[in-house]
């Protein structure tokens, strides 16, 4: 390809991604890395020797123009001052901004100022933390996160490390597509689906026979405050019932069987387990119903373990509260909590399908736990507390007494909230310590009613795989 031939970098229909940063942080190397074999076009600007370069980058089917700016030093005059106006133009025309930092040198006041400037544009900003040439340099990433941006990528322009992830995120920022880094859990929903206020919350009632599931459903749907939608004759999902409570849309999963009371006491355990699993797969929130008189049994504990496994949000409904003396209720609830100890994250509501007491707590708590389940904590916010949490109780030693380091944490996914922790020896971090970390996440952020996932990952560099045209 020659410069005089087709000039793809001139194609005005392509969106622009600008690399911004102070001089010598490695923008040019990163530019070359990203543009790869494509020829860079140097824009002719009289009077300025170093100026913007344009190149075309293609990644997983998305093409964009990449600009490399001379270097932005807000305090500088002269040649740097000229570069500043160049850079500002590049910032202005860009759809996505990549702020390049040098982690070897650390974050300087200039970096902070540039970060401010980029933030004020309101455009998507990705951070390329450059010169992360080996895992040993990861600690300085915490400093990078303190700049307050979520999308931080440890890269090495020299070695190509992390460049693939940066490109994935760039393409996602350009297209608004979900980053391939964040796989959707099987049966789960994408953030767009769950975070959208409009999507109905899918609620399933599970529990042993005769605990009062059908009665609760009938009570709930019979409540004046609940608006049951007319089901068209041939609906796609005749077993589900849509309803509205306080303006919030719900979908009651698998209600047909529950509304038509059936004798299902005779089902084998395997069949009822299968039914429960199928129900969970179709729900966002699960109400585990327990008979207040009998309390939670081994069978309930098994259902609770299915719920935990499924990653669904949940609440525990202690029903038939009318059969228990008021003074006994707290004791009953405490006993249920104890029996289902590993579902300690789920709130408990006490109801009576007969008197209607507590019934409206169900849609109310469902809405709350759903909100927690879909919640995303920004990386910058997570890392504000992470260092302190790790310092307060450092992880146990790794292989051969080696020092286990935990570098930073990011929330990779919602529904359920899932976190990645970057570590030098992820395998050395056992269950008790992982539990400590999830408990700390709960202490700080709540996440009531939602299971949490925590994955430790070695911070290995991914080689960028370039798609040739
Ligand atoms: P399911 O098998 O879980 O759907 O349970 P049902 O809704 O069929 O209820 C089983 C039995 O418990 C029925 O006789 C209901 O009338 C009774 N029941 C359900 N909820 C309550 C409640 O809150 N209080 C009392 N006293 N009885 C209830």
Tab-separated table of C-alpha atoms and ligand atoms in Angstrom:
chain	number	residue	atom	x	y	z
A	1	UNK	CA	0.000	0.000	0.000
A	2	UNK	CA	1.431	3.343	-0.870
A	3	UNK	CA	0.607	6.684	0.548
A	4	UNK	CA	-0.351	7.969	-2.835
A	5	UNK	CA	-2.873	5.207	-3.396
A	6	UNK	CA	-5.945	4.744	-1.296
A	7	UNK	CA	-5.592	6.820	1.837
A	8	UNK	CA	-7.744	4.931	4.299
A	9	UNK	CA	-6.694	7.253	7.074
A	10	UNK	CA	-8.468	10.015	5.237
A	11	UNK	CA	-11.764	8.197	5.207
A	12	UNK	CA	-13.921	10.743	7.048
A	13	UNK	CA	-16.593	8.191	7.778
A	14	UNK	CA	-14.327	6.348	10.201
A	15	UNK	CA	-14.537	7.324	13.853
A	16	UNK	CA	-11.417	8.767	15.445
A	17	UNK	CA	-9.628	7.423	18.485
A	18	UNK	CA	-6.959	9.725	19.908
A	19	UNK	CA	-3.915	8.760	21.907
A	20	UNK	CA	-3.223	11.489	24.420
A	21	UNK	CA	-0.564	11.909	27.053
A	22	UNK	CA	2.459	13.882	28.058
A	23	UNK	CA	5.632	13.471	26.018
A	24	UNK	CA	7.694	10.285	26.296
A	25	UNK	CA	5.064	8.054	27.821
A	26	UNK	CA	5.197	5.798	24.783
A	27	UNK	CA	2.356	7.072	22.642
A	28	UNK	CA	4.262	6.598	19.410
A	29	UNK	CA	5.227	3.030	20.245
A	30	UNK	CA	1.646	2.291	21.166
A	31	UNK	CA	0.448	3.943	17.986
A	32	UNK	CA	2.773	1.739	15.941
A	33	UNK	CA	1.657	-1.313	17.868
A	34	UNK	CA	-2.017	-0.544	17.291
A	35	UNK	CA	-1.703	0.443	13.670
A	36	UNK	CA	0.621	-2.455	13.021
A	37	UNK	CA	1.683	-2.865	9.434
A	38	UNK	CA	-0.447	-0.006	8.153
A	39	UNK	CA	1.423	3.018	6.925
A	40	UNK	CA	1.074	6.027	9.161
A	41	UNK	CA	0.058	9.252	7.550
A	42	UNK	CA	1.762	12.335	8.792
A	43	UNK	CA	-0.515	15.273	8.490
A	44	UNK	CA	1.129	18.233	6.836
A	45	UNK	CA	1.069	21.097	9.245
A	46	UNK	CA	3.365	23.956	8.343
A	47	UNK	CA	5.651	25.150	11.082
A	48	UNK	CA	5.303	22.189	13.382
A	49	UNK	CA	7.656	19.315	12.974
A	50	UNK	CA	6.031	16.831	15.314
A	51	UNK	CA	2.336	16.726	14.944
A	52	UNK	CA	-0.558	14.408	14.590
A	53	UNK	CA	-0.171	11.144	12.820
A	54	UNK	CA	-3.160	9.226	11.528
A	55	UNK	CA	-3.406	5.516	10.978
A	56	UNK	CA	-6.189	3.090	10.389
A	57	UNK	CA	-6.735	0.290	12.807
A	58	UNK	CA	-8.976	-2.681	12.322
A	59	UNK	CA	-9.988	-4.963	15.157
A	60	UNK	CA	-12.638	-7.683	15.178
A	61	UNK	CA	-14.347	-6.165	12.188
A	62	UNK	CA	-14.375	-2.569	13.438
A	63	UNK	CA	-12.287	0.064	11.685
A	64	UNK	CA	-11.309	3.367	13.167
A	65	UNK	CA	-8.769	6.123	12.656
A	66	UNK	CA	-6.131	6.411	15.312
A	67	UNK	CA	-4.316	9.674	15.954
A	68	UNK	CA	-1.084	10.049	17.796
A	69	UNK	CA	-0.512	13.487	19.199
A	70	UNK	CA	2.809	15.078	19.952
A	71	UNK	CA	2.312	15.248	23.653
A	72	UNK	CA	0.207	17.298	25.935
A	73	UNK	CA	1.825	19.280	28.690
A	74	UNK	CA	-0.655	21.869	29.924
A	75	UNK	CA	2.057	23.972	31.529
A	76	UNK	CA	4.465	24.075	28.635
A	77	UNK	CA	4.928	26.814	26.090
A	78	UNK	CA	6.949	26.876	22.870
A	79	UNK	CA	6.943	23.649	20.925
A	80	UNK	CA	5.047	21.902	23.705
A	81	UNK	CA	2.514	24.699	23.671
A	82	UNK	CA	2.022	24.153	19.954
A	83	UNK	CA	1.595	20.474	20.531
A	84	UNK	CA	-0.992	21.318	23.087
A	85	UNK	CA	-3.233	22.963	20.540
A	86	UNK	CA	-2.618	20.014	18.224
A	87	UNK	CA	-3.632	17.676	20.961
A	88	UNK	CA	-6.684	19.669	21.838
A	89	UNK	CA	-7.808	19.410	18.246
A	90	UNK	CA	-7.286	15.668	18.327
A	91	UNK	CA	-9.265	15.458	21.560
A	92	UNK	CA	-11.998	17.504	19.996
A	93	UNK	CA	-12.453	15.328	16.956
A	94	UNK	CA	-12.110	11.994	18.748
A	95	UNK	CA	-14.972	9.661	19.563
A	96	UNK	CA	-12.870	7.770	22.093
A	97	UNK	CA	-9.815	8.983	23.999
A	98	UNK	CA	-6.942	6.844	25.151
A	99	UNK	CA	-4.860	8.430	27.863
A	100	UNK	CA	-1.381	6.954	27.829
A	101	UNK	CA	0.519	6.894	31.114
A	102	UNK	CA	3.992	5.732	32.046
A	103	UNK	CA	3.684	3.516	35.113
A	104	UNK	CA	7.452	3.269	35.405
A	105	UNK	CA	7.544	6.967	36.154
A	106	UNK	CA	4.270	7.022	38.027
A	107	UNK	CA	1.457	9.534	37.853
A	108	UNK	CA	2.693	13.096	37.581
A	109	UNK	CA	0.722	16.284	38.187
A	110	UNK	CA	0.676	16.755	34.415
A	111	UNK	CA	-0.985	13.365	34.005
A	112	UNK	CA	-3.559	14.396	36.555
A	113	UNK	CA	-4.259	17.605	34.724
A	114	UNK	CA	-4.573	15.856	31.394
A	115	UNK	CA	-6.897	13.306	33.009
A	116	UNK	CA	-9.077	16.187	34.262
A	117	UNK	CA	-9.157	17.727	30.829
A	118	UNK	CA	-10.197	14.466	29.201
A	119	UNK	CA	-12.827	13.766	31.824
A	120	UNK	CA	-14.436	17.124	31.148
A	121	UNK	CA	-14.993	16.192	27.500
A	122	UNK	CA	-17.568	13.618	28.600
A	123	UNK	CA	-16.204	11.237	25.975
A	124	UNK	CA	-15.255	7.639	26.734
A	125	UNK	CA	-11.728	7.602	28.171
A	126	UNK	CA	-9.596	4.473	28.275
A	127	UNK	CA	-6.369	4.424	30.218
A	128	UNK	CA	-3.369	2.714	28.708
A	129	UNK	CA	-0.976	2.221	31.619
A	130	UNK	CA	2.143	1.732	29.580
A	131	UNK	CA	5.517	0.208	30.331
A	132	UNK	CA	4.024	-2.614	32.350
A	133	UNK	CA	6.717	-4.931	31.127
A	134	UNK	CA	6.461	-7.517	33.844
A	135	UNK	CA	4.001	-8.425	36.539
A	136	UNK	CA	6.272	-6.887	39.162
A	137	UNK	CA	5.221	-3.453	38.050
A	138	UNK	CA	1.559	-4.047	38.725
A	139	UNK	CA	1.514	-2.412	42.180
A	140	UNK	CA	1.696	1.036	40.615
A	141	UNK	CA	-1.612	0.222	38.925
A	142	UNK	CA	-3.369	1.173	42.156
A	143	UNK	CA	-2.059	4.702	41.634
A	144	UNK	CA	-3.460	4.667	38.102
A	145	UNK	CA	-6.880	3.602	39.354
A	146	UNK	CA	-6.895	6.558	41.714
A	147	UNK	CA	-7.229	8.837	38.695
A	148	UNK	CA	-10.836	7.724	38.796
A	149	UNK	CA	-11.322	6.020	35.454
A	150	UNK	CA	-12.829	2.577	35.196
A	151	UNK	CA	-11.327	1.340	32.025
A	152	UNK	CA	-7.681	0.809	32.849
A	153	UNK	CA	-5.431	-1.424	30.767
A	154	UNK	CA	-1.946	-2.452	31.735
A	155	UNK	CA	-0.029	-2.484	28.473
A	156	UNK	CA	3.463	-2.712	27.215
A	157	UNK	CA	3.728	-0.963	23.883
A	158	UNK	CA	7.216	-2.402	23.554
A	159	UNK	CA	6.176	-6.028	24.071
A	160	UNK	CA	2.567	-5.910	22.928
A	161	UNK	CA	1.275	-6.963	26.306
A	162	UNK	CA	-2.350	-6.040	27.036
A	163	UNK	CA	-2.812	-4.389	23.643
A	164	UNK	CA	-5.523	-6.890	22.651
A	165	UNK	CA	-7.575	-5.979	25.714
A	166	UNK	CA	-7.155	-2.287	24.978
A	167	UNK	CA	-8.367	-2.822	21.417
A	168	UNK	CA	-11.351	-4.859	22.619
A	169	UNK	CA	-12.354	-2.030	24.913
A	170	UNK	CA	-11.774	0.599	22.223
A	171	UNK	CA	-14.053	-1.241	19.832
A	172	UNK	CA	-16.618	-1.658	22.606
A	173	UNK	CA	-16.453	2.070	23.411
A	174	UNK	CA	-16.892	2.929	19.744
A	175	UNK	CA	-19.792	0.614	19.186
A	176	UNK	CA	-21.300	0.547	22.624
A	177	UNK	CA	-20.975	-3.223	22.392
A	178	UNK	CA	-20.287	-5.347	25.421
A	179	UNK	CA	-16.606	-5.997	25.899
A	180	UNK	CA	-15.680	-9.593	25.093
A	181	UNK	CA	-13.708	-9.495	28.360
A	182	UNK	CA	-16.991	-9.669	30.185
A	183	UNK	CA	-18.708	-12.903	29.273
A	184	UNK	CA	-22.342	-13.211	30.213
A	185	UNK	CA	-22.891	-16.072	32.626
A	186	UNK	CA	-24.836	-18.944	31.173
A	187	UNK	CA	-28.507	-18.220	31.467
A	188	UNK	CA	-27.692	-14.739	32.714
A	189	UNK	CA	-28.462	-11.497	31.046
A	190	UNK	CA	-26.295	-8.783	29.669
A	191	UNK	CA	-25.875	-5.614	31.665
A	192	UNK	CA	-28.024	-3.772	29.138
A	193	UNK	CA	-30.863	-6.190	29.691
A	194	UNK	CA	-30.779	-6.149	33.455
A	195	UNK	CA	-29.760	-2.575	34.084
A	196	UNK	CA	-32.521	-1.243	31.918
A	197	UNK	CA	-35.236	0.048	34.187
A	198	UNK	CA	-37.881	-1.246	31.833
A	199	UNK	CA	-37.041	-4.946	31.766
A	200	UNK	CA	-39.494	-6.852	33.983
A	201	UNK	CA	-37.915	-8.561	36.972
A	202	UNK	CA	-38.383	-12.295	36.634
A	203	UNK	CA	-39.366	-13.710	40.004
A	204	UNK	CA	-39.685	-17.409	40.825
A	205	UNK	CA	-41.133	-18.996	43.947
A	206	UNK	CA	-39.404	-22.180	44.985
A	207	UNK	CA	-39.805	-24.335	48.053
A	208	UNK	CA	-41.014	-27.653	49.314
A	209	UNK	CA	-44.637	-28.693	48.714
A	210	UNK	CA	-47.209	-27.178	51.062
A	211	UNK	CA	-45.114	-24.315	52.336
A	212	UNK	CA	-47.597	-21.920	50.772
A	213	UNK	CA	-46.131	-20.960	47.409
A	214	UNK	CA	-49.443	-21.146	45.531
A	215	UNK	CA	-51.237	-19.340	48.319
A	216	UNK	CA	-48.618	-16.558	48.275
A	217	UNK	CA	-48.818	-16.211	44.512
A	218	UNK	CA	-52.604	-16.067	44.613
A	219	UNK	CA	-52.478	-13.580	47.463
A	220	UNK	CA	-49.950	-11.428	45.667
A	221	UNK	CA	-51.794	-11.451	42.366
A	222	UNK	CA	-55.070	-10.865	44.145
A	223	UNK	CA	-53.750	-7.770	45.943
A	224	UNK	CA	-55.334	-4.515	44.909
A	225	UNK	CA	-51.970	-2.884	44.628
A	226	UNK	CA	-50.763	-5.494	42.176
A	227	UNK	CA	-51.942	-5.038	38.630
A	228	UNK	CA	-52.121	-8.385	36.870
A	229	UNK	CA	-51.839	-7.942	33.156
A	230	UNK	CA	-54.346	-9.585	30.883
A	231	UNK	CA	-52.757	-12.516	29.232
A	232	UNK	CA	-53.411	-12.617	25.542
A	233	UNK	CA	-54.865	-15.931	24.404
A	234	UNK	CA	-51.755	-17.238	22.775
A	235	UNK	CA	-48.890	-15.831	24.718
A	236	UNK	CA	-45.409	-17.132	24.150
A	237	UNK	CA	-44.975	-17.919	27.811
A	238	UNK	CA	-48.337	-19.004	29.139
A	239	UNK	CA	-46.823	-20.276	32.345
A	240	UNK	CA	-45.579	-16.840	33.395
A	241	UNK	CA	-47.701	-14.025	34.766
A	242	UNK	CA	-46.772	-10.403	34.188
A	243	UNK	CA	-47.782	-7.891	36.838
A	244	UNK	CA	-46.991	-4.374	37.959
A	245	UNK	CA	-46.358	-3.222	41.499
A	246	UNK	CA	-45.720	0.435	42.266
A	247	UNK	CA	-44.926	1.085	38.634
A	248	UNK	CA	-42.348	-1.685	38.458
A	249	UNK	CA	-42.857	-4.518	35.982
A	250	UNK	CA	-42.507	-8.110	37.150
A	251	UNK	CA	-42.859	-11.490	35.564
A	252	UNK	CA	-43.856	-14.301	37.841
A	253	UNK	CA	-42.085	-17.353	36.479
A	254	UNK	CA	-43.893	-20.707	36.283
A	255	UNK	CA	-47.060	-19.502	37.894
A	256	UNK	CA	-49.498	-21.712	36.033
A	257	UNK	CA	-48.687	-24.761	38.141
A	258	UNK	CA	-48.782	-22.717	41.305
A	259	UNK	CA	-52.081	-21.025	40.637
A	260	UNK	CA	-53.793	-24.266	39.772
A	261	UNK	CA	-53.074	-26.067	42.991
A	262	UNK	CA	-51.654	-29.450	42.208
A	263	UNK	CA	-50.698	-32.305	44.441
A	264	UNK	CA	-47.009	-32.368	43.776
A	265	UNK	CA	-46.098	-33.947	47.091
A	266	UNK	CA	-45.550	-37.192	45.294
A	267	UNK	CA	-42.773	-35.964	43.011
A	268	UNK	CA	-39.469	-37.682	43.481
A	269	UNK	CA	-36.675	-35.594	44.863
A	270	UNK	CA	-34.792	-35.759	41.575
A	271	UNK	CA	-37.781	-34.458	39.628
A	272	UNK	CA	-38.449	-31.604	42.015
A	273	UNK	CA	-34.747	-30.725	41.983
A	274	UNK	CA	-34.859	-30.604	38.194
A	275	UNK	CA	-37.982	-28.427	38.310
A	276	UNK	CA	-36.359	-26.045	40.746
A	277	UNK	CA	-33.256	-25.782	38.568
A	278	UNK	CA	-35.334	-25.065	35.463
A	279	UNK	CA	-37.197	-22.376	37.337
A	280	UNK	CA	-33.970	-20.796	38.545
A	281	UNK	CA	-32.598	-20.724	35.033
A	282	UNK	CA	-35.541	-18.590	33.951
A	283	UNK	CA	-35.539	-16.185	36.906
A	284	UNK	CA	-33.615	-13.111	38.045
A	285	UNK	CA	-34.787	-13.285	41.635
A	286	UNK	CA	-35.785	-16.352	43.599
A	287	UNK	CA	-38.090	-16.375	46.600
A	288	UNK	CA	-37.272	-19.440	48.672
A	289	UNK	CA	-40.413	-20.140	50.673
A	290	UNK	CA	-40.122	-21.878	54.026
A	291	UNK	CA	-42.865	-22.979	56.407
A	292	UNK	CA	-42.452	-20.982	59.613
A	293	UNK	CA	-43.695	-23.843	61.746
A	294	UNK	CA	-41.342	-26.453	60.383
A	295	UNK	CA	-38.382	-24.159	59.806
A	296	UNK	CA	-35.667	-24.826	57.246
A	297	UNK	CA	-34.807	-28.455	56.617
A	298	UNK	CA	-32.058	-30.298	54.775
A	299	UNK	CA	-34.206	-30.119	51.657
A	300	UNK	CA	-34.349	-26.336	51.926
A	301	UNK	CA	-30.600	-26.259	52.365
A	302	UNK	CA	-30.308	-28.167	49.123
A	303	UNK	CA	-32.562	-25.684	47.322
A	304	UNK	CA	-30.473	-22.884	48.802
A	305	UNK	CA	-27.359	-24.481	47.369
A	306	UNK	CA	-29.008	-24.617	43.922
A	307	UNK	CA	-29.813	-20.932	44.265
A	308	UNK	CA	-26.272	-20.041	45.238
A	309	UNK	CA	-24.952	-22.079	42.304
A	310	UNK	CA	-27.365	-20.485	39.863
A	311	UNK	CA	-26.016	-17.027	40.697
A	312	UNK	CA	-29.538	-15.655	41.024
A	313	UNK	CA	-30.559	-12.984	43.503
A	314	UNK	CA	-32.715	-14.340	46.322
A	315	UNK	CA	-34.868	-13.663	49.328
A	316	UNK	CA	-36.036	-16.079	51.968
A	317	UNK	CA	-39.752	-15.993	52.654
A	318	UNK	CA	-40.776	-17.428	56.017
A	319	UNK	CA	-44.478	-18.077	55.405
A	320	UNK	CA	-47.368	-19.091	57.664
A	321	UNK	CA	-46.230	-16.423	60.099
A	322	UNK	CA	-49.806	-16.354	61.425
A	323	UNK	CA	-49.284	-19.788	62.970
A	324	UNK	CA	-46.381	-18.574	65.068
A	325	UNK	CA	-46.643	-16.469	68.195
A	326	UNK	CA	-45.139	-13.028	67.720
A	327	UNK	CA	-42.574	-13.635	70.419
A	328	UNK	CA	-41.331	-16.696	68.589
A	329	UNK	CA	-40.833	-15.088	65.200
A	330	UNK	CA	-37.339	-13.723	65.769
A	331	UNK	CA	-36.174	-17.095	67.038
A	332	UNK	CA	-37.671	-18.853	63.996
A	333	UNK	CA	-36.014	-16.428	61.597
A	334	UNK	CA	-32.670	-16.846	63.370
A	335	UNK	CA	-33.003	-20.643	63.151
A	336	UNK	CA	-33.739	-20.429	59.406
A	337	UNK	CA	-30.742	-18.171	58.914
A	338	UNK	CA	-28.546	-20.613	60.782
A	339	UNK	CA	-29.768	-23.598	58.789
A	340	UNK	CA	-29.178	-21.763	55.485
A	341	UNK	CA	-25.954	-20.193	56.712
A	342	UNK	CA	-24.284	-20.044	53.334
A	343	UNK	CA	-27.175	-17.967	52.017
A	344	UNK	CA	-26.570	-15.398	54.742
A	345	UNK	CA	-26.612	-12.714	52.054
A	346	UNK	CA	-30.335	-13.195	51.405
A	347	UNK	CA	-32.814	-11.001	53.298
A	348	UNK	CA	-35.634	-12.718	55.178
A	349	UNK	CA	-39.257	-11.603	55.011
A	350	UNK	CA	-41.982	-13.028	57.210
A	351	UNK	CA	-45.374	-13.425	55.521
A	352	UNK	CA	-48.786	-14.946	55.916
A	353	UNK	CA	-50.608	-15.904	52.763
A	354	UNK	CA	-53.756	-16.262	54.864
A	355	UNK	CA	-53.843	-12.805	56.455
A	356	UNK	CA	-51.820	-11.119	53.731
A	357	UNK	CA	-49.302	-9.849	56.236
A	358	UNK	CA	-45.911	-9.120	54.716
A	359	UNK	CA	-47.050	-10.074	51.200
A	360	UNK	CA	-46.178	-6.701	49.737
A	361	UNK	CA	-42.688	-7.082	51.202
A	362	UNK	CA	-42.081	-9.660	48.487
A	363	UNK	CA	-42.233	-7.337	45.446
A	364	UNK	CA	-40.514	-4.641	47.508
A	365	UNK	CA	-37.549	-6.825	48.503
A	366	UNK	CA	-37.475	-8.372	45.034
A	367	UNK	CA	-36.923	-4.916	43.570
A	368	UNK	CA	-34.197	-4.183	46.110
A	369	UNK	CA	-32.222	-7.387	45.696
A	370	UNK	CA	-32.565	-7.126	41.930
A	371	UNK	CA	-31.009	-3.665	42.129
A	372	UNK	CA	-28.067	-5.033	44.123
A	373	UNK	CA	-27.699	-7.945	41.741
A	374	UNK	CA	-27.391	-5.588	38.764
A	375	UNK	CA	-25.133	-3.174	40.572
A	376	UNK	CA	-21.756	-2.221	39.152
A	377	UNK	CA	-19.129	-0.621	41.378
A	378	UNK	CA	-16.626	1.447	39.394
A	379	UNK	CA	-13.062	0.149	39.434
A	380	UNK	CA	-11.758	3.391	40.880
A	381	UNK	CA	-14.198	3.120	43.779
A	382	UNK	CA	-13.317	-0.548	44.415
A	383	UNK	CA	-9.618	0.176	44.544
A	384	UNK	CA	-10.055	3.045	46.952
A	385	UNK	CA	-10.783	0.438	49.624
A	386	UNK	CA	-8.946	-2.559	48.273
A	387	UNK	CA	-5.467	-1.667	49.451
A	388	UNK	CA	-6.709	-1.089	52.985
A	389	UNK	CA	-8.649	-4.368	52.996
A	390	UNK	CA	-5.552	-6.299	51.917
A	391	UNK	CA	-3.249	-4.444	54.289
A	392	UNK	CA	-5.536	-5.083	57.236
A	393	UNK	CA	-5.370	-8.801	56.602
A	394	UNK	CA	-2.696	-9.802	54.097
A	395	UNK	CA	-3.130	-13.082	52.226
A	396	UNK	CA	-1.274	-16.159	53.538
A	397	UNK	CA	2.127	-16.971	52.057
A	398	UNK	CA	2.360	-18.618	48.648
A	399	UNK	CA	4.481	-21.516	47.367
A	400	UNK	CA	7.777	-21.866	49.240
A	401	UNK	CA	6.805	-19.074	51.598
A	402	UNK	CA	6.702	-16.558	48.764
A	403	UNK	CA	4.918	-13.288	49.233
A	404	UNK	CA	1.431	-13.272	47.723
A	405	UNK	CA	0.526	-9.943	46.220
A	406	UNK	CA	-2.935	-8.777	45.281
A	407	UNK	CA	-2.699	-5.829	42.935
A	408	UNK	CA	-6.126	-4.550	42.115
A	409	UNK	CA	-9.762	-5.487	41.752
A	410	UNK	CA	-12.293	-4.884	39.020
A	411	UNK	CA	-15.926	-5.797	38.682
A	412	UNK	CA	-16.097	-7.754	35.474
A	413	UNK	CA	-19.776	-8.474	35.429
A	414	UNK	CA	-23.125	-7.924	37.055
A	415	UNK	CA	-25.988	-10.326	37.755
A	416	UNK	CA	-24.405	-11.709	39.773
A	417	UNK	CA	-21.699	-9.168	40.626
A	418	UNK	CA	-18.406	-10.829	39.683
A	419	UNK	CA	-14.971	-9.547	40.523
A	420	UNK	CA	-11.518	-10.155	39.204
A	421	UNK	CA	-8.567	-9.744	41.529
A	422	UNK	CA	-5.161	-9.602	39.947
A	423	UNK	CA	-2.526	-11.559	41.888
A	424	UNK	CA	0.975	-12.909	41.426
A	425	UNK	CA	0.022	-16.400	42.734
A	426	UNK	CA	-3.744	-16.705	42.310
A	427	UNK	CA	-3.772	-20.417	43.141
A	428	UNK	CA	-2.128	-19.774	46.493
A	429	UNK	CA	-5.138	-17.772	47.669
A	430	UNK	CA	-7.419	-20.273	49.361
A	431	UNK	CA	-11.115	-20.283	50.090
A	432	UNK	CA	-10.940	-18.630	53.547
A	433	UNK	CA	-9.146	-15.618	52.141
A	434	UNK	CA	-11.476	-15.390	49.159
A	435	UNK	CA	-14.344	-15.472	51.624
A	436	UNK	CA	-12.692	-12.678	53.595
A	437	UNK	CA	-12.530	-10.569	50.420
A	438	UNK	CA	-16.177	-11.199	49.502
A	439	UNK	CA	-17.237	-10.413	53.066
A	440	UNK	CA	-15.351	-7.146	52.859
A	441	UNK	CA	-17.089	-6.335	49.575
A	442	UNK	CA	-20.402	-6.927	51.322
A	443	UNK	CA	-19.392	-4.836	54.345
A	444	UNK	CA	-18.465	-1.918	52.145
A	445	UNK	CA	-21.019	-2.129	49.342
A	446	UNK	CA	-23.903	-4.240	50.648
A	447	UNK	CA	-24.991	-6.412	47.727
A	448	UNK	CA	-27.782	-7.717	49.926
A	449	UNK	CA	-29.692	-10.544	48.303
A	450	UNK	CA	-27.082	-11.243	45.686
A	451	UNK	CA	-24.442	-13.937	45.536
A	452	UNK	CA	-20.971	-12.659	44.656
A	453	UNK	CA	-18.323	-14.241	42.497
A	454	UNK	CA	-14.626	-13.633	42.996
A	455	UNK	CA	-11.980	-14.837	40.585
A	456	UNK	CA	-8.258	-14.457	41.135
A	457	UNK	CA	-6.216	-14.094	38.019
A	458	UNK	CA	-2.540	-14.061	37.252
A	459	UNK	CA	-1.775	-10.941	35.353
A	460	UNK	CA	-0.321	-12.527	32.281
A	461	UNK	CA	-0.036	-10.494	29.113
A	462	UNK	CA	-2.225	-11.447	26.216
A	463	UNK	CA	-0.535	-11.348	22.848
A	464	UNK	CA	-2.576	-9.212	20.511
A	465	UNK	CA	-3.912	-11.233	17.628
A	466	UNK	CA	-4.148	-8.933	14.718
A	467	UNK	CA	-6.821	-9.601	12.168
A	468	UNK	CA	-5.265	-9.094	8.801
A	469	UNK	CA	-7.398	-7.496	6.175
B	1	LIG	P1	-47.476	-24.948	47.962
B	1	LIG	O1	-47.497	-26.396	47.773
B	1	LIG	O2	-46.153	-24.467	48.460
B	1	LIG	O3	-47.941	-24.177	46.791
B	1	LIG	O4	-48.474	-24.624	49.192
B	1	LIG	P2	-49.983	-24.158	49.139
B	1	LIG	O5	-50.086	-22.733	48.780
B	1	LIG	O6	-50.762	-25.145	48.368
B	1	LIG	O7	-50.367	-24.260	50.690
B	1	LIG	C1	-50.360	-25.479	51.374
B	1	LIG	C2	-51.316	-25.377	52.553
B	1	LIG	O8	-50.863	-24.400	53.472
B	1	LIG	C3	-52.710	-24.944	52.132
B	1	LIG	O9	-53.618	-25.655	52.902
B	1	LIG	C4	-52.751	-23.463	52.469
B	1	LIG	O10	-54.043	-23.010	52.789
B	1	LIG	C5	-51.857	-23.407	53.679
B	1	LIG	N1	-51.185	-22.099	53.809
B	1	LIG	C6	-50.481	-21.471	52.871
B	1	LIG	N2	-49.991	-20.319	53.334
B	1	LIG	C7	-50.406	-20.202	54.610
B	1	LIG	C8	-50.233	-19.198	55.629
B	1	LIG	O11	-49.579	-18.177	55.488
B	1	LIG	N3	-50.821	-19.451	56.842
B	1	LIG	C9	-51.560	-20.556	57.069
B	1	LIG	N4	-52.095	-20.683	58.250
B	1	LIG	N5	-51.742	-21.496	56.125
B	1	LIG	C10	-51.174	-21.348	54.913
